[in-house]
Structures are given as structure tokens and as C-alpha cells.
């Protein structure tokens, strides 16, 4: 029986989330901006039609935005995450296996489901649109790489009604389609590889499919060799059902305003470490080291520049916010220099291992470990129940002069009682 | 569990692993110990322990498609929906004649009763002062969801 893998991808996901609760944005050009209203991270079709690319800094778009009435929205991740969970939960009912690949896309294993897959895909689209209000497209192929490509076809070609099943193509039809797409559209082929492949005369997806695996392996990587196999219908990438526990946890953000003094930086580092430690506990892991870094704004070329990072190994791996903050602050104080306007700070947790396999040492203070665990569990429970950030270290501060700029953020319609949508009666 | 965690605490961990080299055995003994602790008469209610009632179970039929909204205005008081009330809205339910719906009119949410007539659908308030909202044929009536419950503070 042929393998059938579907990739379901939400269309313009963040913009679609904003539109669900603000129907007046329907049909208007809308962009969602990254943290600090920096760059474009999601565009409505109207904005794409204006030729505006992803990741463009918003300040470069002010003129064109004014001319075309483009409506900016700050990222509202609380809303996006909740709607994503709803979409993924509904989709999980369609297949025995699901891999949630990102906030707006997932793979589904359709192999062995005896129904016309394109029809099943239409049912998914209609259900997600009606029940959650988010438009999605579905691509189906014999491998994850082909499913990804099929999804691209489904999105680009309006005649397909949001679904493309490459398994229904005969070999010559499929090759004709693959010849139509540039090689850069293939999953995992980045801009640099694209240029190098083109230099070898590999311009289209079909060229890559027919390329010599050995040559590609020698000149590029075993990863790209696998991509060739996948384009030929040989599945090399399986569905990972569980998100693997992260080996590294990063929490970093640009500041709303430049920060020059140490106390403000300390607050920011404590806030980021707190967030990172929460993620760490969420995946039941402990970290053996923490890296802290700060940098000035590299685009302000006339300002004095400084950037530095420091990795601090912990003598005992931990998930305790207090110990991690203590280490991070030590590092920060070592790398901080006065007289610079810092734009960004961050922390990275490294040497992450499952909590359950923590090695015991002769000098383990079991009692304090248990107390630490009890305290952190309680803190997490309170923050889950009363809202994130209800209980925190005082060092994080209460007035955040460095906090993110989010000037056009919409209400958290689905996660805060105070911010529900209003229906006029 | 209390008695064991106490003994474990007073023992250095390295000693612990020496005393119980077999992890499985350790856990089995642990379990035995745990079962032995509650002395006295067993609670006659033990066999009847059930989950406590949850309003979520009662009010939310489809968790993926259910959203909450706040009411502003008094045009629906005839159906017991008042200013400030909390609506439980399900997008999965079909909107039929008589349903109380969240409709999108001119880009805004409004809560009204959906009425089928010979000349098409209209939105009706439950208040004598508010006229029906007729949907012109060229106008697109968009039903956002169907109100399943109204939560009213007494």
C-alpha cells in the first residue's frame, strides 16, 4: 500500500487569528509584526499581492502602509497558541498519527485510511474553518517532503480549492509539476544551497529529484541526499509524534527602549531566566549550564558597540528559577560595561537532561532538592491558575522600563476573562 | 508516603542506592509500605468516589469550537440576556430558525435571534424598541457562532 502523508498548514495563521475576532479586518491588508513591532511575520493575501515580503522591518514600510492603508497588529501569542491548540486537537482526530511541526502546521499519517484522501482533506478544511474559524490548506504525498511541496501547490493554485494530493498523479504528471517549481521551494533547501545547486545546473525540483544522490552527498550533505530520496517517493523522515524535549532553551528579546544601566538589565535577565526555567520544568528537564548575553544595536553604527556572552556551568544541574537567576546575574555583572546602550539581552539554558535521570552524587543535599522542587511546582501551579507572572521573583521588578513595545496588540480573547470579545445586543 | 520520605531524607542518597541496589524491588517495598500506613476503619465511601461536577462539562459540548463572549446592550432582555452577561458560543452548532446567534453585521459582533421568513433570513432583537435587522439579498449575513448558554450573575 502506498504511503500517504498529509501536511496541513494554516493560511496566514496570525492574520487569520486576528481576523477571527475582528471581522472588520476581513478583506483589508493586514500584517502581524514580531516582538517590539519589529518585522513582518504574517501577511494577509492583500499584503502579499502588494509585493511585501516576510521579515521586512516595519519602519521601512511606513510609507507604503500609509498609501495602501495596511493595518499593523502586534503579535498576540496567547491568542495564536490557543487557536493553534484547537486546530491541532481537531486534526488529531483524522489520523492515527500526528506530528505537530510548528504553531500552524502538522503532518498526519493517512496511510491505510480507506477513503479518497482529497475528500477527507476537504472535510478537514471545512471543519477547521467552521469550528475554529481558521482557513487551512492540505498537501498529500508519499513522503513528508512531497507533502510539503503539495501543500505549497494547494496554497498557490486557487483552482485546487486548498487541497493537492500528489499521490493521484501518474509519474509523468508529477515530473511535469516538479519541473515547474524552482529548487528553492523544496523543504530544507535554504537560500545558500539554492545558489550552489543552481551553479550545478539544478534549477527545478525535478532537477534535484534526478540529481545523483552520491554527488549531492559528497558536495552538500547526507541531509540533502535524503531529500532526493524523499522526492523520489522513498520516505526517509518519519513522523515524530512527540515534540522532542529541547536540548537548548533560549529566551531573549529586544528591549522596547535602549537600556544603559545595570539594574534594568538585571530585571530583564531575571524575567527571561524565569521564563526559560518555566519551559525547562514544563518538559521535566534540568539544565547544567546557563549562558547570558547582551548586545547593543548593531544598526546604530555611530553608537559605541559592545556584545558579549558568558556561559556559566552549574555545579549541580537544576530547574530552580532562583539558582538559575543567581548564575545568570553573576554572568551579567561580569560582561556588563557602563556607557553602552543595550538593545537586547538573552539567556540560553544548556546541557539539558531529563530530571528523572539526574545522577546522584555523594554530596547531594536531597532535602533541599525536594524543597526546591516543591517550591517550583507550587509557583508553576499558581501561575497556571492565576495567570502567568502572578508569582515571580521580586528582582524581576514591577515597572519594566525595558518591556516590549506592542502598540497594536489585540485582546487575549480566549485566555483572559477581562479581554473577551463583546457582542452588542 | 510520609513515613518513607522521612527515612529517605535521613539517609544519604549514596547509601540509599547501596541498600536498595534493585530499583524495582525498592519500589515494590515502597508500595507495600504505603498500603500499610492507613490504619483504622476504611471509609465506606471509597467505592463511590467520582469526579466532582464541572460546569465546563455541562456548558461546553465541543471544546475546540466553544468561545466566550461578553454582552453589551439590552436588546435581548426578552430572552433573558442582559448587559454584561457571559455567552457560551459554539461555532460547531448549526444556526436554524429561532437560534440565538452571534452575527457579524458591518464588521461587528451582534447577538440576535435568527428568523427564517419567506423572503429570507433576518435578525430579531428580543426588545420592543429594537427593529428587525433585514439582510438585503446583496448583503452577506455571516453567522459567527450559535449561543448555547447565557451565564447571568444574579
Short mmCIF file of N, CA and C in Angstrom, two decimals, chain B:
data_model
loop_
_atom_site.label_atom_id
_atom_site.label_comp_id
_atom_site.label_asym_id
_atom_site.label_seq_id
_atom_site.Cartn_x
_atom_site.Cartn_y
_atom_site.Cartn_z
N UNK B 1 3.25 7.36 52.01
CA UNK B 1 4.43 8.05 51.53
C UNK B 1 5.17 8.83 52.61
N UNK B 2 4.47 9.44 53.59
CA UNK B 2 5.20 10.28 54.54
C UNK B 2 6.29 9.54 55.29
N UNK B 3 5.98 8.34 55.76
CA UNK B 3 6.96 7.65 56.58
C UNK B 3 8.21 7.35 55.76
N UNK B 4 8.03 7.02 54.50
CA UNK B 4 9.18 6.64 53.71
C UNK B 4 10.05 7.84 53.36
N UNK B 5 9.40 8.91 52.93
CA UNK B 5 10.20 10.05 52.53
C UNK B 5 11.02 10.55 53.72
N UNK B 6 10.48 10.30 54.90
CA UNK B 6 11.23 10.70 56.08
C UNK B 6 12.49 9.87 56.24
N UNK B 7 12.34 8.56 56.13
CA UNK B 7 13.50 7.71 56.30
C UNK B 7 14.51 7.96 55.18
N UNK B 8 13.99 8.30 54.01
CA UNK B 8 14.87 8.50 52.88
C UNK B 8 15.70 9.78 53.09
N UNK B 9 15.04 10.75 53.72
CA UNK B 9 15.70 12.02 53.90
C UNK B 9 16.88 11.88 54.88
N UNK B 10 16.69 11.03 55.88
CA UNK B 10 17.73 10.92 56.90
C UNK B 10 18.88 10.05 56.41
N UNK B 11 18.72 9.45 55.25
CA UNK B 11 19.74 8.55 54.74
C UNK B 11 20.48 9.26 53.60
N UNK B 12 21.78 9.26 53.61
CA UNK B 12 22.48 9.84 52.46
C UNK B 12 22.10 9.07 51.20
N UNK B 13 22.00 9.76 50.09
CA UNK B 13 21.48 9.12 48.88
C UNK B 13 22.40 8.00 48.42
N UNK B 14 23.70 8.17 48.63
CA UNK B 14 24.61 7.13 48.16
C UNK B 14 24.33 5.84 48.92
N UNK B 15 24.01 5.97 50.19
CA UNK B 15 23.70 4.80 51.00
C UNK B 15 22.41 4.16 50.52
N UNK B 16 21.50 5.02 50.14
CA UNK B 16 20.21 4.55 49.65
C UNK B 16 20.39 3.59 48.50
N UNK B 17 21.24 3.96 47.56
CA UNK B 17 21.41 3.10 46.39
C UNK B 17 22.14 1.82 46.77
N UNK B 18 22.94 1.84 47.82
CA UNK B 18 23.60 0.62 48.27
C UNK B 18 22.60 -0.33 48.92
N UNK B 19 21.74 0.25 49.72
CA UNK B 19 20.77 -0.56 50.43
C UNK B 19 19.75 -1.18 49.47
N UNK B 20 19.38 -0.40 48.46
CA UNK B 20 18.39 -0.90 47.51
C UNK B 20 18.98 -0.89 46.10
N UNK B 21 19.89 -1.83 45.83
CA UNK B 21 20.50 -1.82 44.50
C UNK B 21 19.46 -2.13 43.42
N UNK B 22 18.44 -2.87 43.80
CA UNK B 22 17.42 -3.24 42.83
C UNK B 22 16.27 -2.22 42.91
N UNK B 23 16.19 -1.40 41.89
CA UNK B 23 15.24 -0.31 41.91
C UNK B 23 13.80 -0.81 41.98
N UNK B 24 13.57 -1.90 41.20
CA UNK B 24 12.21 -2.43 41.14
C UNK B 24 11.76 -2.95 42.51
N UNK B 25 12.69 -3.66 43.12
CA UNK B 25 12.42 -4.21 44.44
C UNK B 25 12.13 -3.08 45.42
N UNK B 26 12.93 -2.05 45.31
CA UNK B 26 12.76 -0.88 46.17
C UNK B 26 11.35 -0.34 46.04
N UNK B 27 10.90 -0.20 44.79
CA UNK B 27 9.58 0.39 44.58
C UNK B 27 8.46 -0.52 45.06
N UNK B 28 8.73 -1.83 44.96
CA UNK B 28 7.70 -2.76 45.42
C UNK B 28 7.54 -2.67 46.94
N UNK B 29 8.69 -2.58 47.61
CA UNK B 29 8.63 -2.47 49.07
C UNK B 29 7.98 -1.16 49.48
N UNK B 30 8.32 -0.17 48.74
CA UNK B 30 7.80 1.17 48.93
C UNK B 30 6.27 1.12 48.86
N UNK B 31 5.78 0.40 47.81
CA UNK B 31 4.34 0.30 47.61
C UNK B 31 3.68 -0.46 48.78
N UNK B 32 4.33 -1.53 49.21
CA UNK B 32 3.80 -2.30 50.32
C UNK B 32 3.66 -1.43 51.55
N UNK B 33 4.73 -0.69 51.79
CA UNK B 33 4.76 0.19 52.93
C UNK B 33 3.63 1.19 52.88
N UNK B 34 3.44 1.70 51.69
CA UNK B 34 2.43 2.72 51.51
C UNK B 34 1.05 2.18 51.83
N UNK B 35 0.80 0.95 51.38
CA UNK B 35 -0.50 0.35 51.59
C UNK B 35 -0.76 0.08 53.08
N UNK B 36 0.32 -0.09 53.82
CA UNK B 36 0.16 -0.48 55.22
C UNK B 36 -0.13 0.69 56.14
N UNK B 37 0.14 1.88 55.68
CA UNK B 37 0.05 3.04 56.56
C UNK B 37 -1.35 3.35 57.07
N UNK B 38 -2.36 3.45 56.18
CA UNK B 38 -3.65 3.89 56.71
C UNK B 38 -4.30 2.82 57.56
N UNK B 39 -4.18 2.95 58.87
CA UNK B 39 -4.82 2.02 59.77
C UNK B 39 -6.22 2.54 60.07
N UNK B 40 -7.00 1.75 60.78
CA UNK B 40 -8.33 2.21 61.15
C UNK B 40 -9.37 1.73 60.16
N UNK B 41 -10.57 2.17 60.38
CA UNK B 41 -11.70 1.69 59.61
C UNK B 41 -11.69 2.29 58.21
N UNK B 42 -11.78 1.46 57.14
CA UNK B 42 -11.78 2.02 55.80
C UNK B 42 -13.04 2.85 55.56
N UNK B 43 -12.88 3.93 54.81
CA UNK B 43 -14.03 4.79 54.56
C UNK B 43 -15.07 4.05 53.73
N UNK B 44 -16.34 4.05 54.18
CA UNK B 44 -17.38 3.35 53.42
C UNK B 44 -17.64 4.04 52.08
N UNK B 45 -17.11 5.26 51.89
CA UNK B 45 -17.38 5.99 50.65
C UNK B 45 -16.35 5.69 49.57
N UNK B 46 -15.29 4.91 49.94
CA UNK B 46 -14.21 4.69 49.00
C UNK B 46 -14.67 4.22 47.63
N UNK B 47 -15.67 3.31 47.64
CA UNK B 47 -16.11 2.75 46.37
C UNK B 47 -16.95 3.72 45.57
N UNK B 48 -17.28 4.85 46.16
CA UNK B 48 -18.22 5.75 45.50
C UNK B 48 -17.56 7.06 45.05
N UNK B 49 -16.22 7.06 45.10
CA UNK B 49 -15.55 8.31 44.73
C UNK B 49 -15.69 8.55 43.23
N UNK B 50 -16.29 9.68 42.88
CA UNK B 50 -16.45 10.05 41.49
C UNK B 50 -15.92 11.45 41.31
N UNK B 51 -15.69 11.82 40.05
CA UNK B 51 -15.20 13.17 39.80
C UNK B 51 -16.25 14.19 40.22
N UNK B 52 -15.81 15.33 40.77
CA UNK B 52 -16.75 16.37 41.14
C UNK B 52 -17.34 16.98 39.87
N UNK B 53 -18.57 17.48 39.96
CA UNK B 53 -19.22 18.06 38.79
C UNK B 53 -18.44 19.27 38.28
N UNK B 54 -18.36 19.39 36.97
CA UNK B 54 -17.65 20.51 36.40
C UNK B 54 -18.57 21.26 35.46
N UNK B 55 -18.66 22.57 35.64
CA UNK B 55 -19.51 23.38 34.77
C UNK B 55 -19.05 23.30 33.33
N UNK B 56 -17.74 23.17 33.14
CA UNK B 56 -17.20 23.03 31.79
C UNK B 56 -17.86 21.87 31.05
N UNK B 57 -17.97 20.72 31.76
CA UNK B 57 -18.58 19.54 31.14
C UNK B 57 -20.02 19.83 30.73
N UNK B 58 -20.67 20.64 31.55
CA UNK B 58 -22.08 20.90 31.33
C UNK B 58 -22.31 21.92 30.22
N UNK B 59 -21.48 22.95 30.19
CA UNK B 59 -21.72 24.07 29.28
C UNK B 59 -20.98 23.95 27.95
N UNK B 60 -19.90 23.18 27.95
CA UNK B 60 -19.07 23.13 26.74
C UNK B 60 -19.19 21.76 26.08
N UNK B 61 -19.92 21.72 24.98
CA UNK B 61 -20.12 20.45 24.29
C UNK B 61 -18.93 20.15 23.38
N UNK B 62 -18.43 21.16 22.69
CA UNK B 62 -17.26 20.98 21.81
C UNK B 62 -16.17 21.95 22.27
N UNK B 63 -15.11 21.40 22.87
CA UNK B 63 -14.16 22.33 23.48
C UNK B 63 -13.36 23.10 22.44
N UNK B 64 -13.17 22.51 21.26
CA UNK B 64 -12.38 23.22 20.24
C UNK B 64 -13.14 24.38 19.61
N UNK B 65 -14.46 24.28 19.57
CA UNK B 65 -15.22 25.30 18.84
C UNK B 65 -16.02 26.21 19.75
N UNK B 66 -15.78 26.11 21.06
CA UNK B 66 -16.55 26.94 22.00
C UNK B 66 -15.75 28.15 22.45
N UNK B 67 -16.38 29.31 22.36
CA UNK B 67 -15.74 30.57 22.77
C UNK B 67 -16.69 31.32 23.69
N UNK B 68 -16.12 32.20 24.52
CA UNK B 68 -16.95 33.02 25.40
C UNK B 68 -16.99 34.45 24.88
N UNK B 69 -18.13 35.10 25.06
CA UNK B 69 -18.26 36.50 24.67
C UNK B 69 -19.03 37.25 25.74
N UNK B 70 -18.82 38.57 25.76
CA UNK B 70 -19.48 39.43 26.74
C UNK B 70 -20.58 40.22 26.03
N UNK B 71 -21.73 40.38 26.72
CA UNK B 71 -22.86 41.10 26.13
C UNK B 71 -22.78 42.59 26.46
N UNK B 72 -23.04 43.46 25.49
CA UNK B 72 -23.16 44.89 25.74
C UNK B 72 -24.48 45.35 25.15
N UNK B 73 -25.39 45.84 26.00
CA UNK B 73 -26.69 46.32 25.50
C UNK B 73 -27.84 45.49 26.03
N UNK B 74 -29.06 45.99 25.84
CA UNK B 74 -30.21 45.31 26.46
C UNK B 74 -31.25 44.83 25.44
N UNK B 75 -30.86 44.74 24.17
CA UNK B 75 -31.85 44.40 23.15
C UNK B 75 -32.30 42.94 23.21
N UNK B 76 -31.65 42.12 24.05
CA UNK B 76 -32.02 40.71 24.11
C UNK B 76 -32.64 40.33 25.45
N UNK B 77 -33.06 41.33 26.22
CA UNK B 77 -33.54 41.03 27.58
C UNK B 77 -34.80 40.18 27.57
N UNK B 78 -35.57 40.26 26.49
CA UNK B 78 -36.77 39.44 26.38
C UNK B 78 -36.45 37.95 26.41
N UNK B 79 -35.23 37.58 26.04
CA UNK B 79 -34.82 36.18 26.09
C UNK B 79 -33.90 35.93 27.29
N UNK B 80 -33.89 36.89 28.23
CA UNK B 80 -33.10 36.68 29.45
C UNK B 80 -31.62 36.93 29.27
N UNK B 81 -31.25 37.70 28.27
CA UNK B 81 -29.83 38.02 28.07
C UNK B 81 -29.64 39.51 28.36
N UNK B 82 -28.83 39.80 29.38
CA UNK B 82 -28.71 41.17 29.86
C UNK B 82 -27.31 41.72 29.64
N UNK B 83 -27.23 43.05 29.75
CA UNK B 83 -25.96 43.75 29.62
C UNK B 83 -24.93 43.16 30.59
N UNK B 84 -23.76 42.83 30.09
CA UNK B 84 -22.70 42.30 30.95
C UNK B 84 -22.70 40.79 31.11
N UNK B 85 -23.71 40.12 30.57
CA UNK B 85 -23.77 38.67 30.70
C UNK B 85 -22.66 37.98 29.89
N UNK B 86 -22.45 36.72 30.24
CA UNK B 86 -21.40 35.93 29.59
C UNK B 86 -22.04 34.88 28.68
N UNK B 87 -21.71 34.93 27.40
CA UNK B 87 -22.30 33.99 26.45
C UNK B 87 -21.35 32.84 26.16
N UNK B 88 -21.90 31.63 26.09
CA UNK B 88 -21.13 30.47 25.67
C UNK B 88 -21.53 30.20 24.22
N UNK B 89 -20.58 30.39 23.31
CA UNK B 89 -20.87 30.36 21.88
C UNK B 89 -20.18 29.16 21.25
N UNK B 90 -20.94 28.35 20.53
CA UNK B 90 -20.36 27.18 19.86
C UNK B 90 -20.44 27.37 18.35
N UNK B 91 -19.29 27.36 17.70
CA UNK B 91 -19.25 27.54 16.25
C UNK B 91 -19.64 26.27 15.50
N UNK B 92 -19.65 25.13 16.20
CA UNK B 92 -19.93 23.87 15.52
C UNK B 92 -21.42 23.62 15.36
N UNK B 93 -22.26 24.33 16.13
CA UNK B 93 -23.69 24.07 16.07
C UNK B 93 -24.33 24.74 14.86
N UNK B 94 -25.29 24.08 14.24
CA UNK B 94 -25.98 24.70 13.11
C UNK B 94 -26.91 25.80 13.58
N UNK B 95 -26.94 26.90 12.81
CA UNK B 95 -27.85 28.01 13.13
C UNK B 95 -29.15 27.78 12.37
N UNK B 96 -30.24 27.61 13.12
CA UNK B 96 -31.53 27.36 12.47
C UNK B 96 -32.53 28.42 12.93
N UNK B 97 -33.72 28.35 12.38
CA UNK B 97 -34.78 29.28 12.73
C UNK B 97 -34.97 29.30 14.25
N UNK B 98 -34.85 30.48 14.85
CA UNK B 98 -35.04 30.58 16.29
C UNK B 98 -33.76 30.53 17.10
N UNK B 99 -32.64 30.15 16.48
CA UNK B 99 -31.37 30.12 17.23
C UNK B 99 -30.98 31.52 17.65
N UNK B 100 -30.39 31.62 18.83
CA UNK B 100 -29.75 32.88 19.22
C UNK B 100 -28.31 32.80 18.70
N UNK B 101 -27.95 33.77 17.88
CA UNK B 101 -26.66 33.66 17.19
C UNK B 101 -25.79 34.89 17.44
N UNK B 102 -24.48 34.68 17.23
CA UNK B 102 -23.56 35.81 17.10
C UNK B 102 -23.42 36.03 15.60
N UNK B 103 -23.89 37.19 15.14
CA UNK B 103 -23.79 37.50 13.72
C UNK B 103 -22.80 38.64 13.54
N UNK B 104 -22.20 38.68 12.36
CA UNK B 104 -21.30 39.78 12.04
C UNK B 104 -22.06 40.75 11.14
N UNK B 105 -22.33 41.95 11.67
CA UNK B 105 -23.01 42.97 10.89
C UNK B 105 -22.09 44.18 10.79
N UNK B 106 -21.75 44.57 9.59
CA UNK B 106 -20.81 45.67 9.35
C UNK B 106 -19.51 45.49 10.15
N UNK B 107 -19.02 44.28 10.18
CA UNK B 107 -17.73 44.03 10.82
C UNK B 107 -17.76 43.97 12.34
N UNK B 108 -18.96 44.05 12.95
CA UNK B 108 -19.04 43.99 14.42
C UNK B 108 -19.90 42.79 14.82
N UNK B 109 -19.62 42.28 16.05
CA UNK B 109 -20.42 41.18 16.56
C UNK B 109 -21.72 41.69 17.15
N UNK B 110 -22.81 41.00 16.83
CA UNK B 110 -24.07 41.33 17.48
C UNK B 110 -24.76 40.03 17.86
N UNK B 111 -25.47 40.04 18.99
CA UNK B 111 -26.22 38.85 19.40
C UNK B 111 -27.70 39.10 19.14
N UNK B 112 -28.31 38.21 18.35
CA UNK B 112 -29.72 38.36 17.96
C UNK B 112 -30.30 36.97 17.72
N UNK B 113 -31.63 36.96 17.52
CA UNK B 113 -32.28 35.69 17.19
C UNK B 113 -32.43 35.59 15.67
N UNK B 114 -32.06 34.42 15.14
CA UNK B 114 -32.14 34.23 13.70
C UNK B 114 -33.55 33.76 13.32
N UNK B 115 -34.15 34.47 12.37
CA UNK B 115 -35.52 34.14 11.96
C UNK B 115 -35.56 33.89 10.46
N UNK B 116 -36.16 32.75 10.08
CA UNK B 116 -36.38 32.49 8.65
C UNK B 116 -37.73 33.07 8.25
N UNK B 117 -37.75 33.77 7.14
CA UNK B 117 -39.03 34.25 6.62
C UNK B 117 -39.11 33.82 5.16
N UNK B 118 -40.28 34.05 4.58
CA UNK B 118 -40.47 33.69 3.18
C UNK B 118 -39.49 34.46 2.30
N UNK B 119 -39.10 35.66 2.76
CA UNK B 119 -38.21 36.47 1.92
C UNK B 119 -36.76 36.43 2.38
N UNK B 120 -36.41 35.42 3.09
CA UNK B 120 -35.01 35.29 3.52
C UNK B 120 -34.89 35.36 5.03
N UNK B 121 -33.65 35.49 5.51
CA UNK B 121 -33.42 35.47 6.95
C UNK B 121 -33.33 36.89 7.50
N UNK B 122 -33.67 37.03 8.77
CA UNK B 122 -33.46 38.31 9.44
C UNK B 122 -33.02 38.08 10.87
N UNK B 123 -32.50 39.15 11.47
CA UNK B 123 -32.04 39.08 12.85
C UNK B 123 -33.03 39.85 13.70
N UNK B 124 -33.53 39.20 14.76
CA UNK B 124 -34.56 39.83 15.57
C UNK B 124 -34.06 40.04 17.00
N UNK B 125 -34.30 41.25 17.49
CA UNK B 125 -33.98 41.53 18.89
C UNK B 125 -35.11 41.01 19.77
N UNK B 126 -34.87 40.90 21.06
CA UNK B 126 -35.92 40.49 21.99
C UNK B 126 -36.25 41.68 22.87
N UNK B 127 -36.70 42.74 22.25
CA UNK B 127 -36.97 44.01 22.93
C UNK B 127 -37.82 44.85 21.98
N UNK B 128 -38.94 45.40 22.48
CA UNK B 128 -39.86 46.11 21.58
C UNK B 128 -39.23 47.35 20.90
N UNK B 129 -38.22 47.94 21.51
CA UNK B 129 -37.65 49.17 20.94
C UNK B 129 -36.70 48.93 19.77
N UNK B 130 -36.32 47.67 19.56
CA UNK B 130 -35.31 47.42 18.52
C UNK B 130 -35.96 46.78 17.29
N UNK B 131 -35.83 47.40 16.13
CA UNK B 131 -36.42 46.83 14.91
C UNK B 131 -35.63 45.62 14.41
N UNK B 132 -36.25 44.82 13.57
CA UNK B 132 -35.56 43.69 12.95
C UNK B 132 -34.44 44.19 12.05
N UNK B 133 -33.39 43.41 11.97
CA UNK B 133 -32.31 43.71 11.02
C UNK B 133 -32.53 42.83 9.80
N UNK B 134 -32.99 43.45 8.71
CA UNK B 134 -33.20 42.69 7.49
C UNK B 134 -31.89 42.57 6.74
N UNK B 135 -31.68 41.41 6.18
CA UNK B 135 -30.46 41.21 5.41
C UNK B 135 -30.82 41.38 3.93
N UNK B 136 -30.27 42.42 3.33
CA UNK B 136 -30.53 42.63 1.89
C UNK B 136 -29.89 41.49 1.12
N UNK B 137 -30.50 41.15 -0.03
CA UNK B 137 -30.00 39.99 -0.79
C UNK B 137 -28.51 40.13 -1.12
N UNK B 138 -28.05 41.35 -1.42
CA UNK B 138 -26.64 41.51 -1.80
C UNK B 138 -25.73 41.53 -0.56
N UNK B 139 -26.35 41.69 0.62
CA UNK B 139 -25.57 41.73 1.85
C UNK B 139 -25.31 40.30 2.30
N UNK B 140 -24.12 40.07 2.78
CA UNK B 140 -23.75 38.73 3.19
C UNK B 140 -23.96 38.60 4.69
N UNK B 141 -24.92 37.78 5.10
CA UNK B 141 -25.12 37.56 6.53
C UNK B 141 -24.14 36.50 6.99
N UNK B 142 -23.29 36.89 7.89
CA UNK B 142 -22.32 35.93 8.38
C UNK B 142 -22.63 35.57 9.82
N UNK B 143 -22.91 34.29 10.03
CA UNK B 143 -23.18 33.80 11.39
C UNK B 143 -21.86 33.30 11.95
N UNK B 144 -21.42 33.90 13.06
CA UNK B 144 -20.11 33.55 13.63
C UNK B 144 -20.22 32.30 14.51
N UNK B 145 -21.32 32.23 15.23
CA UNK B 145 -21.49 31.07 16.11
C UNK B 145 -22.89 31.06 16.70
N UNK B 146 -23.22 29.98 17.37
CA UNK B 146 -24.55 29.85 17.96
C UNK B 146 -24.43 29.89 19.48
N UNK B 147 -25.23 30.77 20.09
CA UNK B 147 -25.19 30.91 21.55
C UNK B 147 -25.85 29.69 22.17
N UNK B 148 -25.12 28.98 23.04
CA UNK B 148 -25.65 27.78 23.67
C UNK B 148 -26.16 28.05 25.08
N UNK B 149 -25.46 28.93 25.78
CA UNK B 149 -25.83 29.24 27.15
C UNK B 149 -25.59 30.72 27.40
N UNK B 150 -26.34 31.26 28.38
CA UNK B 150 -26.05 32.60 28.86
C UNK B 150 -25.79 32.51 30.35
N UNK B 151 -24.66 33.02 30.79
CA UNK B 151 -24.32 32.99 32.21
C UNK B 151 -24.62 34.36 32.79
N UNK B 152 -25.61 34.41 33.68
CA UNK B 152 -26.08 35.68 34.22
C UNK B 152 -25.83 35.76 35.71
N UNK B 153 -25.15 36.81 36.16
CA UNK B 153 -24.89 36.99 37.59
C UNK B 153 -26.19 37.45 38.26
N UNK B 154 -26.59 36.70 39.28
CA UNK B 154 -27.84 37.04 39.95
C UNK B 154 -27.60 38.15 40.98
#
